[in-house]
mmCIF file of C-alpha atoms in Angstrom:
data_model
loop_
_atom_site.group_PDB
_atom_site.id
_atom_site.type_symbol
_atom_site.label_atom_id
_atom_site.label_comp_id
_atom_site.label_asym_id
_atom_site.label_seq_id
_atom_site.Cartn_x
_atom_site.Cartn_y
_atom_site.Cartn_z
ATOM 1 C CA UNK A 117 22.403 25.454 19.532
ATOM 2 C CA UNK A 118 20.256 24.353 22.634
ATOM 3 C CA UNK A 119 17.091 25.380 21.010
ATOM 4 C CA UNK A 120 17.831 22.227 18.569
ATOM 5 C CA UNK A 121 18.026 19.880 21.120
ATOM 6 C CA UNK A 122 14.692 21.095 22.637
ATOM 7 C CA UNK A 123 12.880 20.608 19.550
ATOM 8 C CA UNK A 124 14.028 17.256 19.085
ATOM 9 C CA UNK A 125 13.792 16.177 22.466
ATOM 10 C CA UNK A 126 9.920 17.896 21.749
ATOM 11 C CA UNK A 127 9.674 16.088 18.622
ATOM 12 C CA UNK A 128 10.624 12.535 20.052
ATOM 13 C CA UNK A 129 8.082 13.662 22.643
ATOM 14 C CA UNK A 130 4.835 14.474 20.457
ATOM 15 C CA UNK A 131 5.847 11.203 18.730
ATOM 16 C CA UNK A 132 5.710 9.024 21.623
ATOM 17 C CA UNK A 133 2.353 10.622 22.688
ATOM 18 C CA UNK A 134 0.956 9.986 19.240
ATOM 19 C CA UNK A 135 2.379 6.020 19.128
ATOM 20 C CA UNK A 136 0.825 6.094 22.753
ATOM 21 C CA UNK A 137 -2.297 7.294 21.681
ATOM 22 C CA UNK A 138 -2.714 5.120 19.073
ATOM 23 C CA UNK A 139 -2.437 1.846 21.480
ATOM 24 C CA UNK A 140 -4.603 3.114 24.150
ATOM 25 C CA UNK A 141 -7.765 4.401 21.539
ATOM 26 C CA UNK A 142 -10.782 2.170 21.400
ATOM 27 C CA UNK A 143 -12.336 4.547 18.661
ATOM 28 C CA UNK A 144 -11.568 3.694 14.839
ATOM 29 C CA UNK A 145 -11.953 6.750 13.464
ATOM 30 C CA UNK A 146 -9.364 8.471 16.217
ATOM 31 C CA UNK A 147 -6.875 5.267 15.371
ATOM 32 C CA UNK A 148 -7.184 6.017 11.670
ATOM 33 C CA UNK A 149 -6.492 9.736 12.493
ATOM 34 C CA UNK A 150 -3.250 8.953 14.333
ATOM 35 C CA UNK A 151 -1.975 6.225 11.933
ATOM 36 C CA UNK A 152 -2.329 8.607 9.088
ATOM 37 C CA UNK A 153 -0.731 11.377 10.835
ATOM 38 C CA UNK A 154 1.943 9.070 11.852
ATOM 39 C CA UNK A 155 2.545 8.077 8.157
ATOM 40 C CA UNK A 156 3.258 11.775 7.308
ATOM 41 C CA UNK A 157 5.650 12.469 9.846
ATOM 42 C CA UNK A 158 7.548 9.526 8.359
ATOM 43 C CA UNK A 159 8.134 11.608 5.113
ATOM 44 C CA UNK A 160 10.188 13.471 7.089
ATOM 45 C CA UNK A 161 13.412 12.559 6.921
ATOM 46 C CA UNK A 162 14.499 14.392 10.198
ATOM 47 C CA UNK A 163 12.047 12.235 12.390
ATOM 48 C CA UNK A 164 13.636 8.502 10.653
ATOM 49 C CA UNK A 165 15.596 8.149 14.448
ATOM 50 C CA UNK A 166 12.351 8.579 16.412
ATOM 51 C CA UNK A 167 10.486 6.931 14.521
ATOM 52 C CA UNK A 168 12.739 4.052 14.601
ATOM 53 C CA UNK A 169 13.314 4.061 17.926
ATOM 54 C CA UNK A 170 9.729 4.150 18.571
ATOM 55 C CA UNK A 171 9.385 1.036 16.560
ATOM 56 C CA UNK A 172 6.302 2.661 14.411
ATOM 57 C CA UNK A 173 7.541 0.303 11.532
ATOM 58 C CA UNK A 174 5.560 -2.062 14.113
ATOM 59 C CA UNK A 175 2.469 0.027 13.578
ATOM 60 C CA UNK A 176 2.497 0.002 10.283
ATOM 61 C CA UNK A 177 3.212 -3.266 9.157
ATOM 62 C CA UNK A 178 0.421 -4.244 11.710
ATOM 63 C CA UNK A 179 -1.940 -2.384 10.146
ATOM 64 C CA UNK A 180 -1.202 -4.029 7.330
ATOM 65 C CA UNK A 181 -3.593 -7.077 8.170
ATOM 66 C CA UNK A 182 -6.007 -5.269 9.523
ATOM 67 C CA UNK A 183 -9.275 -5.469 7.592
ATOM 68 C CA UNK A 184 -9.791 -1.455 7.719
ATOM 69 C CA UNK A 185 -8.890 -0.478 4.317
ATOM 70 C CA UNK A 186 -7.857 2.779 5.581
ATOM 71 C CA UNK A 187 -6.004 1.068 8.161
ATOM 72 C CA UNK A 188 -4.019 -0.748 5.315
ATOM 73 C CA UNK A 189 -3.668 2.584 3.064
ATOM 74 C CA UNK A 190 -1.958 4.552 5.968
ATOM 75 C CA UNK A 191 0.003 1.838 7.202
ATOM 76 C CA UNK A 192 1.335 1.122 3.260
ATOM 77 C CA UNK A 193 1.893 4.322 2.779
ATOM 78 C CA UNK A 194 3.905 5.091 6.610
ATOM 79 C CA UNK A 195 5.975 2.366 5.315
ATOM 80 C CA UNK A 196 6.541 3.598 1.685
ATOM 81 C CA UNK A 197 7.867 7.232 3.762
ATOM 82 C CA UNK A 198 9.759 5.070 5.822
ATOM 83 C CA UNK A 199 11.256 3.004 3.336
ATOM 84 C CA UNK A 200 13.235 5.925 2.036
ATOM 85 C CA UNK A 201 15.495 6.111 5.047
ATOM 86 C CA UNK A 202 18.781 3.813 4.697
ATOM 87 C CA UNK A 203 18.855 1.929 8.104
ATOM 88 C CA UNK A 204 14.869 2.063 7.864
ATOM 89 C CA UNK A 205 15.016 -0.618 4.846
ATOM 90 C CA UNK A 206 17.268 -2.803 7.577
ATOM 91 C CA UNK A 207 14.988 -2.977 9.697
ATOM 92 C CA UNK A 208 11.567 -3.482 7.825
ATOM 93 C CA UNK A 209 13.095 -6.282 5.681
ATOM 94 C CA UNK A 210 14.373 -7.726 8.739
ATOM 95 C CA UNK A 211 10.969 -7.592 10.230
ATOM 96 C CA UNK A 212 9.445 -9.072 7.467
ATOM 97 C CA UNK A 213 7.780 -6.117 5.903
ATOM 98 C CA UNK A 214 8.381 -7.209 2.350
ATOM 99 C CA UNK A 215 6.016 -9.978 2.257
ATOM 100 C CA UNK A 216 3.155 -7.944 3.711
ATOM 101 C CA UNK A 217 4.069 -5.023 1.492
ATOM 102 C CA UNK A 218 3.366 -7.823 -1.631
ATOM 103 C CA UNK A 219 0.339 -8.219 -0.500
ATOM 104 C CA UNK A 220 -0.751 -4.869 -1.147
ATOM 105 C CA UNK A 221 -0.051 -5.005 -4.632
ATOM 106 C CA UNK A 222 -3.465 -6.813 -4.857
ATOM 107 C CA UNK A 223 -5.273 -4.106 -2.751
ATOM 108 C CA UNK A 224 -8.532 -2.570 -4.471
ATOM 109 C CA UNK A 225 -6.898 1.014 -3.589
ATOM 110 C CA UNK A 226 -4.523 2.916 -6.254
ATOM 111 C CA UNK A 227 -3.179 4.571 -3.578
ATOM 112 C CA UNK A 228 -1.946 1.542 -1.544
ATOM 113 C CA UNK A 229 -1.060 -0.188 -4.850
ATOM 114 C CA UNK A 230 1.252 2.612 -5.557
ATOM 115 C CA UNK A 231 2.520 2.746 -2.115
ATOM 116 C CA UNK A 232 3.476 -0.793 -2.170
ATOM 117 C CA UNK A 233 4.948 -0.753 -5.624
ATOM 118 C CA UNK A 234 7.085 2.567 -4.276
ATOM 119 C CA UNK A 235 8.296 0.971 -0.992
ATOM 120 C CA UNK A 236 9.569 -2.516 -2.874
ATOM 121 C CA UNK A 237 11.570 0.235 -5.744
ATOM 122 C CA UNK A 238 13.197 1.746 -2.008
ATOM 123 C CA UNK A 239 13.726 -1.752 -0.593
ATOM 124 C CA UNK A 240 15.100 -3.258 -3.964
ATOM 125 C CA UNK A 241 18.428 -0.947 -3.142
ATOM 126 C CA UNK A 242 21.361 -2.849 -2.726
ATOM 127 C CA UNK A 243 21.937 -5.616 -0.592
ATOM 128 C CA UNK A 244 18.326 -6.104 -0.492
ATOM 129 C CA UNK A 245 17.407 -6.085 -5.101
ATOM 130 C CA UNK A 246 17.659 -10.015 -4.925
ATOM 131 C CA UNK A 247 14.774 -10.130 -1.941
ATOM 132 C CA UNK A 248 12.381 -7.602 -4.205
ATOM 133 C CA UNK A 249 12.699 -9.001 -7.675
ATOM 134 C CA UNK A 250 11.148 -11.956 -7.239
ATOM 135 C CA UNK A 251 9.085 -13.753 -10.433
ATOM 136 C CA UNK A 252 6.075 -13.027 -8.778
ATOM 137 C CA UNK A 253 6.239 -9.304 -8.242
ATOM 138 C CA UNK A 254 7.838 -8.923 -12.030
ATOM 139 C CA UNK A 255 4.856 -10.682 -13.861
ATOM 140 C CA UNK A 256 2.316 -8.368 -11.463
ATOM 141 C CA UNK A 257 5.048 -5.386 -12.730
ATOM 142 C CA UNK A 258 4.243 -5.931 -16.405
ATOM 143 C CA UNK A 259 0.481 -6.694 -15.822
ATOM 144 C CA UNK A 260 0.602 -2.994 -14.328
ATOM 145 C CA UNK A 261 2.193 -1.667 -16.960
ATOM 146 C CA UNK A 262 -0.431 -2.022 -18.637
ATOM 147 C CA UNK A 263 -3.215 -0.872 -16.563
ATOM 148 C CA UNK A 264 -5.621 1.880 -17.743
ATOM 149 C CA UNK A 265 -4.089 4.265 -14.691
ATOM 150 C CA UNK A 266 -1.228 6.037 -15.934
ATOM 151 C CA UNK A 267 -0.154 6.227 -12.320
ATOM 152 C CA UNK A 268 -0.034 2.558 -11.838
ATOM 153 C CA UNK A 269 1.328 2.436 -15.604
ATOM 154 C CA UNK A 270 4.409 4.149 -15.036
ATOM 155 C CA UNK A 271 5.718 3.185 -11.961
ATOM 156 C CA UNK A 272 5.304 0.023 -13.106
ATOM 157 C CA UNK A 273 7.152 0.777 -15.444
ATOM 158 C CA UNK A 274 10.127 2.622 -13.614
ATOM 159 C CA UNK A 275 9.856 -0.706 -11.218
ATOM 160 C CA UNK A 276 10.929 -2.692 -14.119
ATOM 161 C CA UNK A 277 13.354 -0.533 -15.605
ATOM 162 C CA UNK A 278 15.231 0.906 -12.394
ATOM 163 C CA UNK A 279 15.029 -2.240 -10.698
ATOM 164 C CA UNK A 280 15.086 -5.279 -12.978
ATOM 165 C CA UNK A 281 17.568 -6.435 -14.933
ATOM 166 C CA UNK A 282 16.469 -6.788 -19.032
ATOM 167 C CA UNK A 283 17.202 -10.702 -18.690
ATOM 168 C CA UNK A 284 14.833 -10.690 -15.415
ATOM 169 C CA UNK A 285 12.090 -9.035 -17.376
ATOM 170 C CA UNK A 286 12.464 -11.281 -20.576
ATOM 171 C CA UNK A 287 12.295 -14.408 -18.642
ATOM 172 C CA UNK A 288 9.250 -13.363 -16.606
ATOM 173 C CA UNK A 289 7.464 -12.371 -20.211
ATOM 174 C CA UNK A 290 8.646 -15.657 -21.707
ATOM 175 C CA UNK A 291 7.182 -17.345 -18.472
ATOM 176 C CA UNK A 292 4.142 -15.864 -19.035
ATOM 177 C CA UNK A 293 3.133 -16.201 -22.592
ATOM 178 C CA UNK A 294 0.544 -18.475 -23.567
ATOM 179 C CA UNK A 295 -1.246 -17.788 -19.896
ATOM 180 C CA UNK A 296 -5.028 -16.724 -19.675
ATOM 181 C CA UNK A 297 -5.541 -16.790 -16.158
ATOM 182 C CA UNK A 298 -4.542 -14.296 -13.722
ATOM 183 C CA UNK A 299 -0.513 -15.387 -12.691
ATOM 184 C CA UNK A 300 0.571 -14.816 -9.265
ATOM 185 C CA UNK A 301 -0.726 -11.176 -7.714
ATOM 186 C CA UNK A 302 -4.369 -10.152 -8.785
ATOM 187 C CA UNK A 303 -4.228 -5.817 -10.426
ATOM 188 C CA UNK A 304 -6.392 -3.922 -8.325
ATOM 189 C CA UNK A 305 -10.019 -3.077 -10.110
ATOM 190 C CA UNK A 306 -9.394 0.136 -11.886
#
């Protein structure tokens, strides 16, 4: 039993060391690597409590505001992974993540867009669904569902099926009829 407590403490200390290294580093390359590592650690549910305590979601959210596309991709990937945890979902929505995640739908990087869609799907879990299924997001998903990219097309279709009512989709489709330009959130380049 004591080895489990020790390993949890070791895990926390290791994650804390990564966060400190990220904050103290002046090297963009080192920060990218640390951010990517933290995003990978966010995939493991055993790390969720530690990452919440260390406020790693704040690092990920800050990364979404950077000019560096790698930072945005790794930050979005980390948020996507954290959004699987119900407690993290609430923290993310209270911390204003929805607006930043939605902005990532217009990224030129498909991986960033896929992570953003997946995070939105996770964030749409009750009781947060109405915040996520904004008409602009639905317009974007409808456009993604016509994408040449099978991954983007399929994930958008799953979002529309699982996160939206048929009535919501029909209403947005009607709003989009006759519009010739890009509406709402721009599509990433293929």
